[in-house]
Coordinates of C-alpha atoms and ligand atoms in Angstrom, one line a residue:
M1 CA 9.5 163.3 272.6
T2 CA 11.0 165.5 269.9
G3 CA 14.4 166.9 270.6
S4 CA 14.9 166.7 274.3
V5 CA 17.6 169.3 274.9
S6 CA 15.7 172.5 275.4
S7 CA 16.2 175.3 273.1
E8 CA 16.6 178.8 274.4
D9 CA 14.5 180.3 271.6
G10 CA 11.9 177.4 271.6
A11 CA 13.1 176.1 268.2
W12 CA 12.6 172.4 268.8
W13 CA 14.4 171.5 265.6
R14 CA 17.7 172.7 266.9
S15 CA 18.1 169.5 269.0
A16 CA 16.3 167.3 266.5
V17 CA 17.6 164.7 264.0
V18 CA 15.8 164.1 260.7
Y19 CA 15.6 160.8 258.9
Q20 CA 14.9 160.9 255.1
V21 CA 12.8 158.2 253.5
Y22 CA 12.8 157.8 249.8
P23 CA 9.5 156.0 249.5
R24 CA 10.2 154.1 246.3
S25 CA 13.2 152.3 247.9
F26 CA 12.3 152.0 251.5
A27 CA 9.8 149.2 252.1
D28 CA 7.3 147.5 249.7
S29 CA 4.2 146.2 251.4
D30 CA 2.4 144.8 248.3
G31 CA 5.1 143.0 246.4
D32 CA 5.1 145.2 243.3
G33 CA 8.8 146.0 243.7
I34 CA 8.2 149.6 244.6
G35 CA 8.1 150.9 248.1
D36 CA 4.9 152.4 249.5
L37 CA 3.3 154.2 252.4
D38 CA 2.1 151.1 254.2
G39 CA 5.6 149.7 253.9
I40 CA 7.0 152.8 255.7
T41 CA 4.3 152.5 258.4
G42 CA 5.4 148.9 259.0
R43 CA 9.0 150.0 259.5
L44 CA 8.5 152.9 261.8
D45 CA 10.0 151.1 264.8
H46 CA 13.3 151.2 263.0
L47 CA 13.2 155.0 263.1
A48 CA 11.8 155.2 266.6
E49 CA 14.5 152.9 268.0
L50 CA 17.2 154.9 266.1
G51 CA 15.9 157.9 268.1
V52 CA 15.2 160.3 265.2
D53 CA 12.7 163.1 265.8
V54 CA 11.4 163.8 262.3
L55 CA 10.7 161.8 259.1
W56 CA 11.1 163.7 255.8
L57 CA 9.2 161.9 253.1
S58 CA 10.4 162.4 249.5
P59 CA 7.5 163.0 247.2
V60 CA 4.5 160.6 247.2
Y61 CA 2.1 162.8 245.2
P62 CA 0.6 161.6 241.9
S63 CA 3.3 161.8 239.3
P64 CA 4.3 160.3 235.9
Q65 CA 7.6 159.5 237.8
A66 CA 9.8 161.0 235.1
D67 CA 12.0 162.1 238.0
N68 CA 10.8 159.6 240.6
G69 CA 8.1 161.9 242.0
Y70 CA 9.9 165.3 241.7
D71 CA 7.5 165.8 238.8
I72 CA 4.1 166.3 240.5
S73 CA 0.8 166.2 238.6
D74 CA -1.5 166.7 241.6
Y75 CA -0.3 168.3 244.8
Q76 CA -3.2 167.1 246.9
D77 CA -3.3 163.4 246.5
I78 CA -1.1 160.3 246.8
D79 CA 0.2 158.4 243.8
P80 CA -1.5 154.9 243.6
L81 CA 2.0 153.5 243.4
F82 CA 2.5 154.5 247.1
G83 CA -1.1 154.1 248.4
D84 CA -3.8 156.7 249.0
L85 CA -4.7 159.5 251.4
A86 CA -6.1 157.0 253.9
A87 CA -2.7 155.2 253.9
F88 CA -1.0 158.6 254.3
D89 CA -3.2 159.4 257.3
R90 CA -2.3 156.1 258.8
L91 CA 1.4 156.8 258.4
L92 CA 1.0 160.3 259.8
A93 CA -0.9 159.0 262.9
A94 CA 1.7 156.3 263.4
V95 CA 4.5 158.8 263.2
H96 CA 2.8 161.1 265.7
G97 CA 2.0 158.1 267.9
R98 CA 5.7 157.5 268.3
G99 CA 6.4 161.1 269.2
M100 CA 7.9 161.9 265.9
R101 CA 7.0 164.5 263.2
L102 CA 6.5 164.3 259.5
V103 CA 7.8 166.7 256.9
M104 CA 6.6 166.6 253.3
D105 CA 8.6 167.4 250.2
L106 CA 7.4 170.5 248.6
V107 CA 8.3 170.8 244.9
V108 CA 7.0 174.1 243.7
N109 CA 9.8 175.4 241.4
H110 CA 8.2 173.2 238.8
T111 CA 5.3 170.8 238.2
S112 CA 5.0 167.8 236.0
D113 CA 4.1 168.5 232.4
R114 CA 1.0 166.4 233.2
H115 CA -0.2 168.8 235.9
P116 CA -3.6 170.3 234.9
W117 CA -2.1 173.8 235.5
F118 CA 0.5 173.2 232.8
Q119 CA -1.9 171.4 230.4
E120 CA -4.3 174.5 230.7
S121 CA -1.4 176.8 230.2
R122 CA -0.5 175.3 226.8
D123 CA -3.4 177.3 225.4
P124 CA -2.1 180.9 224.8
A125 CA -5.6 182.3 225.8
S126 CA -5.7 180.4 229.1
P127 CA -5.6 182.5 232.3
K128 CA -3.0 179.9 233.4
R129 CA -0.7 180.9 230.5
S130 CA 1.3 183.2 232.9
W131 CA 1.7 180.4 235.5
Y132 CA 4.7 179.1 233.5
W133 CA 7.5 180.7 231.5
W134 CA 6.2 180.6 227.9
R135 CA 8.2 182.6 225.4
P136 CA 8.1 182.9 221.6
P137 CA 11.0 181.5 219.6
R138 CA 13.9 183.9 219.6
G139 CA 14.2 184.3 215.9
G140 CA 10.6 184.4 214.9
A141 CA 7.9 181.8 214.3
G142 CA 8.3 178.1 214.7
A143 CA 10.7 175.8 216.6
G144 CA 13.3 176.7 214.0
G145 CA 13.4 180.2 215.5
G146 CA 15.4 178.8 218.3
A147 CA 15.1 178.8 222.1
P148 CA 14.4 182.1 223.8
N149 CA 17.8 182.0 225.5
N150 CA 20.9 179.8 225.8
W151 CA 20.3 178.2 229.2
G152 CA 21.1 174.6 229.7
S153 CA 19.1 172.3 231.9
F154 CA 20.4 170.5 235.0
F155 CA 19.6 167.2 233.3
S156 CA 21.6 167.9 230.1
G157 CA 20.4 169.6 226.9
P158 CA 18.6 173.0 226.6
A159 CA 16.3 174.4 229.3
W160 CA 13.6 175.1 226.8
T161 CA 11.2 172.8 224.9
Y162 CA 9.0 173.9 222.0
D163 CA 5.3 173.2 222.2
E164 CA 3.5 173.0 218.9
A165 CA 0.1 173.6 220.6
G166 CA 0.8 177.3 221.4
G167 CA 3.8 177.9 219.1
A168 CA 6.0 178.8 222.0
Y169 CA 8.8 177.4 224.2
Y170 CA 8.5 176.7 227.9
L171 CA 11.3 176.9 230.4
H172 CA 12.4 173.8 232.4
L173 CA 15.5 174.0 234.5
F174 CA 15.3 170.2 235.0
S175 CA 13.8 167.8 232.4
S176 CA 11.4 168.8 229.7
R177 CA 8.7 167.0 231.8
Q178 CA 9.3 169.5 234.7
P179 CA 8.1 172.9 233.5
D180 CA 9.1 175.8 235.8
L181 CA 6.3 177.7 237.5
N182 CA 6.3 181.5 237.1
W183 CA 6.5 182.9 240.7
E184 CA 5.9 186.4 239.3
E185 CA 2.2 185.3 239.0
P186 CA 0.3 186.1 242.3
A187 CA -2.6 183.7 241.5
M188 CA -0.1 180.8 241.1
R189 CA 1.6 181.7 244.4
H190 CA -1.6 181.8 246.3
A191 CA -2.7 178.5 244.9
V192 CA 0.5 177.0 246.2
Y193 CA 0.0 178.6 249.6
A194 CA -3.5 177.2 249.8
M195 CA -2.2 173.7 249.0
M196 CA 0.5 174.0 251.7
R197 CA -2.1 175.1 254.3
W198 CA -4.2 172.0 253.3
W199 CA -1.3 169.7 254.2
L200 CA -0.5 171.4 257.4
E201 CA -4.1 171.3 258.4
R202 CA -4.0 167.6 257.7
G203 CA -1.3 167.3 260.3
V204 CA 2.0 167.4 258.6
D205 CA 4.8 169.2 260.5
G206 CA 6.6 171.2 257.8
F207 CA 8.3 171.1 254.4
R208 CA 11.6 170.3 252.8
M209 CA 11.4 172.7 249.9
D210 CA 12.9 171.4 246.6
V211 CA 15.3 173.9 244.9
V212 CA 13.4 176.7 246.5
N213 CA 16.1 179.3 245.9
L214 CA 15.5 178.9 242.1
I215 CA 11.9 180.0 242.2
S216 CA 12.6 183.7 241.4
K217 CA 13.9 184.3 237.9
D218 CA 15.0 187.6 236.3
P219 CA 11.9 188.1 234.0
A220 CA 14.2 189.3 231.2
L221 CA 15.6 185.8 231.0
P222 CA 18.9 186.9 229.6
D223 CA 21.5 184.6 228.0
G224 CA 24.1 183.3 230.4
P225 CA 27.9 182.9 230.0
L226 CA 28.8 179.8 227.9
R227 CA 29.6 176.8 230.0
G228 CA 32.5 174.6 229.0
D229 CA 32.8 174.0 225.3
G230 CA 29.1 173.1 224.7
P231 CA 26.4 175.3 223.1
Q232 CA 24.6 176.0 226.4
G233 CA 24.9 179.0 228.7
D234 CA 24.8 179.1 232.5
G235 CA 21.6 180.7 233.5
S236 CA 22.2 180.5 237.2
P237 CA 23.0 184.3 237.7
S238 CA 19.4 184.9 236.6
Y239 CA 17.8 182.3 239.0
V240 CA 20.0 181.2 241.8
C241 CA 18.7 183.3 244.7
G242 CA 16.9 185.4 242.1
P243 CA 15.7 189.0 242.5
R244 CA 12.5 188.3 244.5
V245 CA 13.3 185.0 246.3
H246 CA 13.3 186.6 249.7
D247 CA 9.9 188.4 249.0
H248 CA 8.4 185.1 247.9
L249 CA 9.6 183.2 251.0
Q250 CA 8.5 186.0 253.3
E251 CA 5.1 185.9 251.7
M252 CA 4.9 182.1 252.0
H253 CA 5.9 182.5 255.7
R254 CA 3.1 185.0 256.3
E255 CA 0.5 183.1 254.3
V256 CA 1.4 179.6 255.5
F257 CA 4.0 179.0 258.3
A258 CA 2.9 181.9 260.5
H259 CA -0.4 180.1 261.1
H260 CA 1.5 177.3 263.0
P261 CA 4.0 179.1 265.3
G262 CA 6.6 176.9 267.0
R263 CA 5.3 173.7 265.4
L264 CA 7.0 173.4 262.0
L265 CA 10.3 172.6 260.5
T266 CA 11.1 174.2 257.2
V267 CA 14.2 173.5 255.2
G268 CA 14.9 175.0 251.8
E269 CA 17.1 173.0 249.4
M270 CA 19.3 175.7 247.8
P271 CA 21.9 174.8 245.2
G272 CA 24.5 177.5 244.8
V273 CA 23.5 179.3 248.0
T274 CA 26.3 181.3 249.7
V275 CA 26.8 181.6 253.5
E276 CA 25.8 185.2 253.3
Q277 CA 22.5 184.4 251.5
A278 CA 21.9 181.5 253.9
R279 CA 22.1 183.9 256.8
L280 CA 19.4 186.0 255.3
F281 CA 17.2 183.0 254.5
T282 CA 17.5 181.5 258.1
D283 CA 17.6 184.7 260.2
P284 CA 14.5 184.1 262.4
A285 CA 13.8 187.8 262.4
R286 CA 13.3 187.8 258.7
A287 CA 10.7 184.9 258.9
E288 CA 11.6 182.9 255.8
V289 CA 12.8 179.3 256.5
D290 CA 14.4 177.5 259.5
M291 CA 17.5 176.1 257.6
V292 CA 18.8 175.5 254.2
F293 CA 20.6 172.6 252.4
Q294 CA 23.8 174.1 251.0
F295 CA 25.9 172.2 248.4
E296 CA 29.4 173.4 248.9
H297 CA 30.8 170.4 250.8
V298 CA 29.2 167.9 248.4
S299 CA 30.7 169.7 245.4
L300 CA 34.4 169.7 246.6
D301 CA 35.1 166.4 244.8
H302 CA 33.6 167.6 241.5
G303 CA 36.3 167.8 238.9
P304 CA 36.8 170.3 236.0
G305 CA 34.2 168.4 233.9
G306 CA 31.6 168.7 236.8
K307 CA 29.9 166.2 239.0
F308 CA 30.5 163.2 236.7
D309 CA 34.2 164.0 236.5
P310 CA 35.0 163.4 240.2
R311 CA 38.4 164.1 241.8
P312 CA 39.6 163.0 245.3
L313 CA 38.5 165.1 248.2
R314 CA 41.0 167.1 250.0
L315 CA 40.3 167.0 253.7
T316 CA 41.5 170.6 254.2
D317 CA 39.0 171.8 251.7
L318 CA 36.2 170.0 253.5
K319 CA 37.2 171.4 256.9
A320 CA 37.6 174.9 255.5
S321 CA 34.2 174.7 253.9
L322 CA 32.2 173.3 256.8
A323 CA 34.0 175.6 259.3
R324 CA 33.1 178.6 257.2
W325 CA 29.4 177.6 257.3
Q326 CA 29.6 176.9 261.1
E327 CA 31.1 180.4 261.6
G328 CA 28.9 182.1 259.1
L329 CA 25.7 180.9 260.8
A330 CA 27.0 181.0 264.4
A331 CA 25.4 184.2 265.5
T332 CA 22.4 184.4 263.2
G333 CA 20.7 181.6 261.3
W334 CA 21.1 177.8 261.5
N335 CA 22.8 175.0 259.6
S336 CA 21.5 171.8 258.3
L337 CA 24.1 169.0 258.4
Y338 CA 24.1 166.2 255.8
W339 CA 26.4 163.8 254.0
S340 CA 23.7 162.0 252.1
N341 CA 20.4 162.2 250.4
H342 CA 18.7 160.7 247.4
D343 CA 20.8 162.8 245.0
Q344 CA 24.2 162.0 246.4
P345 CA 26.4 158.9 246.2
R346 CA 26.7 156.9 249.4
I347 CA 29.0 158.7 251.8
V348 CA 31.0 155.6 253.0
S349 CA 32.0 155.0 249.4
R350 CA 32.6 158.7 248.7
F351 CA 34.6 160.1 251.6
G352 CA 35.2 156.8 253.5
D353 CA 36.3 153.3 252.6
D354 CA 33.5 150.8 251.8
G355 CA 35.9 147.8 251.7
P356 CA 35.2 145.0 254.3
L357 CA 38.1 146.1 256.5
H358 CA 37.1 149.8 257.0
R359 CA 33.5 150.1 256.1
V360 CA 32.1 150.2 259.6
R361 CA 34.9 152.3 261.0
S362 CA 34.9 154.9 258.3
A363 CA 31.1 155.1 258.2
T364 CA 31.0 155.7 262.0
M365 CA 33.8 158.2 261.9
L366 CA 32.0 160.2 259.2
A367 CA 28.8 160.1 261.2
T368 CA 30.6 161.3 264.3
V369 CA 32.3 164.2 262.7
L370 CA 29.0 165.4 261.0
H371 CA 26.7 164.9 264.0
L372 CA 29.0 166.8 266.3
H373 CA 28.8 170.0 264.2
R374 CA 26.3 172.7 265.2
G375 CA 23.1 172.3 263.2
T376 CA 20.3 169.8 262.5
P377 CA 21.6 166.5 261.2
F378 CA 19.8 164.7 258.4
V379 CA 20.2 160.9 258.1
Y380 CA 19.4 159.4 254.7
Q381 CA 17.9 155.9 254.7
G382 CA 20.6 153.2 254.8
E383 CA 23.3 155.7 255.9
E384 CA 22.7 154.4 259.4
L385 CA 23.6 150.9 258.1
G386 CA 26.7 152.1 256.3
M387 CA 25.1 151.2 253.0
A388 CA 27.6 151.6 250.1
N389 CA 27.5 152.5 246.4
A390 CA 26.1 149.8 244.0
P391 CA 28.2 147.8 241.6
F392 CA 26.5 149.0 238.4
A393 CA 27.9 146.9 235.5
S394 CA 26.5 148.8 232.5
I395 CA 24.3 151.7 231.6
G396 CA 21.4 149.2 231.6
D397 CA 21.6 149.1 235.4
F398 CA 20.9 152.8 235.8
R399 CA 17.4 154.2 236.2
D400 CA 17.9 157.9 236.9
I401 CA 17.0 160.4 234.3
E402 CA 20.0 162.6 235.2
S403 CA 22.4 159.7 234.7
L404 CA 20.7 158.4 231.5
N405 CA 20.6 161.9 229.9
H406 CA 24.2 162.6 230.8
H407 CA 25.3 159.2 229.4
A408 CA 23.5 159.9 226.1
Q409 CA 24.8 163.4 225.8
A410 CA 28.4 162.4 226.7
L411 CA 28.4 159.6 224.2
A412 CA 27.0 161.8 221.5
A413 CA 29.8 164.2 222.2
G414 CA 32.3 161.4 221.6
E415 CA 33.4 160.8 225.2
D416 CA 35.0 157.5 226.2
P417 CA 32.1 155.2 227.3
E418 CA 34.1 153.6 230.0
R419 CA 35.1 156.9 231.5
V420 CA 31.5 158.1 231.4
L421 CA 30.4 154.9 233.2
R422 CA 33.1 155.4 235.8
G423 CA 31.7 158.9 236.5
L424 CA 28.2 157.5 236.8
R425 CA 29.3 154.7 239.1
A426 CA 31.0 157.1 241.5
M427 CA 28.5 160.0 241.5
G428 CA 25.2 158.7 240.0
R429 CA 22.0 159.2 242.1
D430 CA 21.0 155.6 241.7
N431 CA 23.6 154.7 244.3
A432 CA 21.4 156.2 246.9
R433 CA 18.3 154.7 245.5
T434 CA 18.9 151.0 245.6
P435 CA 16.5 149.3 248.0
M436 CA 16.9 149.7 251.8
Q437 CA 18.6 146.6 253.1
W438 CA 16.5 145.2 255.9
D439 CA 17.9 141.6 255.9
A440 CA 19.9 139.0 254.0
S441 CA 17.0 137.5 252.1
P442 CA 16.9 137.8 248.2
G443 CA 14.8 140.9 248.2
A444 CA 16.7 142.3 251.2
G445 CA 13.4 142.4 253.1
F446 CA 12.5 145.4 250.9
T447 CA 10.2 143.4 248.6
T448 CA 8.9 139.9 247.9
G449 CA 8.6 140.9 244.2
I450 CA 11.2 142.2 241.7
P451 CA 12.6 145.5 242.9
W452 CA 12.4 148.4 240.5
I453 CA 16.2 148.7 240.8
P454 CA 18.3 145.7 241.9
V455 CA 19.3 145.4 245.6
N456 CA 23.0 145.8 246.3
P457 CA 24.5 142.3 246.5
D458 CA 26.3 143.3 249.7
H459 CA 22.9 143.1 251.5
T460 CA 23.8 139.6 252.6
T461 CA 26.1 141.2 255.1
V462 CA 25.1 144.9 255.2
N463 CA 21.6 144.9 256.5
A464 CA 19.5 146.2 259.4
A465 CA 18.9 142.8 261.0
A466 CA 22.6 142.1 261.2
A467 CA 23.3 145.6 262.4
R468 CA 20.8 145.5 265.2
S469 CA 22.4 142.4 266.7
D470 CA 25.9 143.8 266.6
P471 CA 26.6 146.5 269.3
H472 CA 29.6 147.8 267.3
S473 CA 27.5 148.3 264.1
V474 CA 27.0 151.6 262.2
Y475 CA 23.4 151.5 263.3
H476 CA 24.2 151.4 267.0
H477 CA 26.7 154.1 266.6
Y478 CA 24.1 156.3 265.0
R479 CA 21.8 155.6 267.9
R480 CA 24.5 156.7 270.3
L481 CA 25.1 159.9 268.3
I482 CA 21.5 160.8 268.3
A483 CA 21.1 160.1 272.0
L484 CA 24.1 162.3 272.7
R485 CA 22.6 165.2 270.8
H486 CA 19.4 164.8 272.9
S487 CA 21.3 164.7 276.2
E488 CA 24.3 167.0 275.7
P489 CA 23.5 170.7 275.3
A490 CA 27.1 171.3 274.0
V491 CA 26.2 169.3 270.9
V492 CA 23.2 171.4 270.2
H493 CA 24.3 174.8 271.3
G494 CA 28.1 174.8 271.6
D495 CA 30.4 177.2 269.8
F496 CA 32.4 175.6 267.1
T497 CA 36.2 176.0 266.8
L498 CA 38.2 174.3 264.0
L499 CA 41.6 172.8 265.0
L500 CA 44.4 171.6 262.7
P501 CA 43.0 173.4 259.6
Q502 CA 46.1 172.4 257.6
D503 CA 46.1 168.7 258.5
E504 CA 45.2 166.4 255.6
R505 CA 44.5 163.4 257.8
V506 CA 42.6 164.5 260.9
Y507 CA 39.4 166.4 261.3
A508 CA 39.5 168.1 264.7
F509 CA 37.3 170.7 266.4
T510 CA 35.8 171.7 269.7
R511 CA 32.3 172.6 270.8
S512 CA 32.0 174.7 273.9
H513 CA 29.0 175.6 275.9
R514 CA 28.7 177.0 279.4
G515 CA 31.9 175.4 280.8
T516 CA 31.6 172.1 278.9
T517 CA 33.9 171.5 276.0
L518 CA 33.9 168.6 273.6
L519 CA 36.9 167.7 271.5
V520 CA 36.0 165.8 268.3
L521 CA 38.7 163.9 266.4
G522 CA 38.2 162.0 263.2
N523 CA 40.9 160.2 261.3
F524 CA 40.1 160.4 257.6
T525 CA 42.8 157.9 256.6
G526 CA 43.3 154.1 256.6
G527 CA 46.5 154.5 258.6
S528 CA 47.2 155.3 262.2
V529 CA 47.9 158.9 263.1
R530 CA 49.9 160.2 266.0
L531 CA 48.5 163.3 267.7
D532 CA 49.9 165.5 270.4
L533 CA 46.9 166.5 272.5
P534 CA 47.2 169.7 274.6
P535 CA 47.6 168.8 278.3
Q536 CA 44.1 169.9 279.2
W537 CA 42.8 166.9 277.3
W538 CA 45.1 164.3 278.8
Q539 CA 42.6 163.4 281.5
A540 CA 39.4 164.1 279.6
G541 CA 36.8 161.4 279.5
R542 CA 35.9 159.8 276.2
I543 CA 32.1 160.0 275.7
L544 CA 31.9 158.4 272.3
G545 CA 34.2 156.5 269.9
N546 CA 34.3 153.8 267.3
V547 CA 37.3 151.9 268.4
P548 CA 36.4 149.9 271.5
G549 CA 38.6 150.4 274.5
T550 CA 40.9 153.3 273.2
D551 CA 42.1 155.5 275.9
P552 CA 41.9 159.3 275.5
A553 CA 45.7 159.8 276.0
E554 CA 48.4 158.6 278.3
P555 CA 49.1 161.5 280.6
G556 CA 52.2 163.3 279.2
S557 CA 52.3 161.4 276.0
A558 CA 50.9 161.5 272.5
T559 CA 47.8 159.6 271.5
V560 CA 47.4 157.5 268.4
L561 CA 44.2 157.5 266.3
A562 CA 43.6 154.1 264.7
P563 CA 42.6 154.0 261.0
W564 CA 39.3 155.9 260.5
E565 CA 39.0 156.3 264.3
A566 CA 36.6 158.8 265.7
R567 CA 36.7 160.0 269.3
V568 CA 34.7 162.5 271.3
L569 CA 36.3 163.8 274.6
R570 CA 34.5 165.9 277.1
R571 CA 35.7 168.2 279.8
T572 CA 33.9 170.5 282.1
E573 CA 36.5 172.8 283.6
G574 CA 35.2 176.2 282.7
A575 CA 36.8 179.0 280.9
T576 CA 40.2 177.5 280.0
A577 CA 38.4 174.7 278.1
R578 CA 39.8 175.4 274.7
Ligands
NOJ601 C1 16.2 168.3 243.8 C2 15.7 167.0 244.1 O1 16.3 166.6 245.3 C3 16.1 166.1 243.0 O2 15.9 164.7 243.3 C4 15.3 166.5 241.8 O3 15.7 165.8 240.6 C5 15.4 168.0 241.5 N1 15.4 168.8 242.7 C6 14.3 168.5 240.6 O4 13.1 168.4 241.4

């Protein structure tokens, strides 16, 4: 059954936990070194036993794979790398057969440059010309006239590429192989809605919507303020939550989601979204999306040079940020909760300690803190095993277009190659994309062939088989957390109150619901921390923790949190609970 704590407004996803599968790296059934749909179907028991309610599948559509499937060339088929529609239907039936749901990735800010829509649009006379952002060179004819504006792309370099065929530039916020669709064009929008209805009628249960807050651009496409010391400008004021984004999502809701009331989960990936905007996007009365992925908490360790110039996280920043989102969406709207996905480094390496001494403890502490917030938690494949970042030796070990482009650009700009590599090792997306570690065998149980990206050598000890047989593993801790969400209404519905906002070591908060209060404590350090618990917590029962046998507190005395310890206490004494 999906999400067993009932939801007052019938929104089943409030008590659900989502598990993200990155198909390329999850399970390879045919030995070609790339994961596939039959591989996923063969591993569904892992998800069912973990207790998750929803599987989110990263893109499996036909694609030249310039950005591992986030460059789609046909929205209504399956890439032969991953299988075919029959394999998809088998997976969907198997997911439903286990009482879970399946959410597809919807990538409609852009297509692949191989998509027939884009190919047609290259002809200036084509009716599809207006489906993309074609613009003449700024200074007159030819590529020498220069790009129409100064925007930079998220994947380094300019956001415009010149096409000889039509003598014009096209806009791409990501790579040149990912041209942006023009959402001003109604025919394009309605083609997208028809495609979405087709998947829902096939049985899928919703969409994770890629960078969907970027779909509406200011049609004037003005220059942006210069970023850093490079030639490019920041176009985000013209497209982050752009002028018509709410109109588009409301139209999508009317045209697509409204046909399946109460059945779907929709989550919009929204870089740069603010709490205030998120409240609008997720207010049920406005009928747009159920929840958004915001990026604030995974940007706190970005340094002055951006993502690849990381700096240590300050716990007080993390608490302040997440608490603001909890409060901002408390009365209206809903949060998603995540540490990890296919674009983020592994959380145990990032905010925890992936060394042998503290890996399990810090991974379980991080999980506990996240899952006890109010919102829908997302688990990224391998996170439930405490998988860590990969030991990439040289640039030759990386596969991701973002990392490769950044490396080339940084070196061309004269940056120190070792420093650039350090940034990639810490923050590169390939950390999340090394194969899922099923067992200790040479291919980690992921493949019998040569994996498209090497397995992390730590798979000999960090793997699902080992984790399943160890009751203190990260995996079993995730099971307990997911079960707790399903059985404890305070986890789903409880009000959130941050405690100790100025403390750099301990993350502490309460969740209160109808006379039950939970106290959540997480030690974000590798040392012991002494805490003075308020008296009402001295006798409270511990319902979850990651240090076997710790007592809540000795009556009348302080309690000590062990390194990376997490503890959840529960009391049911009514109004004085906080
Ligand atoms: C966000 C996706 O999560 C990421 O993997 C992708 O590269 C970009 N959007 C472009 O689609």
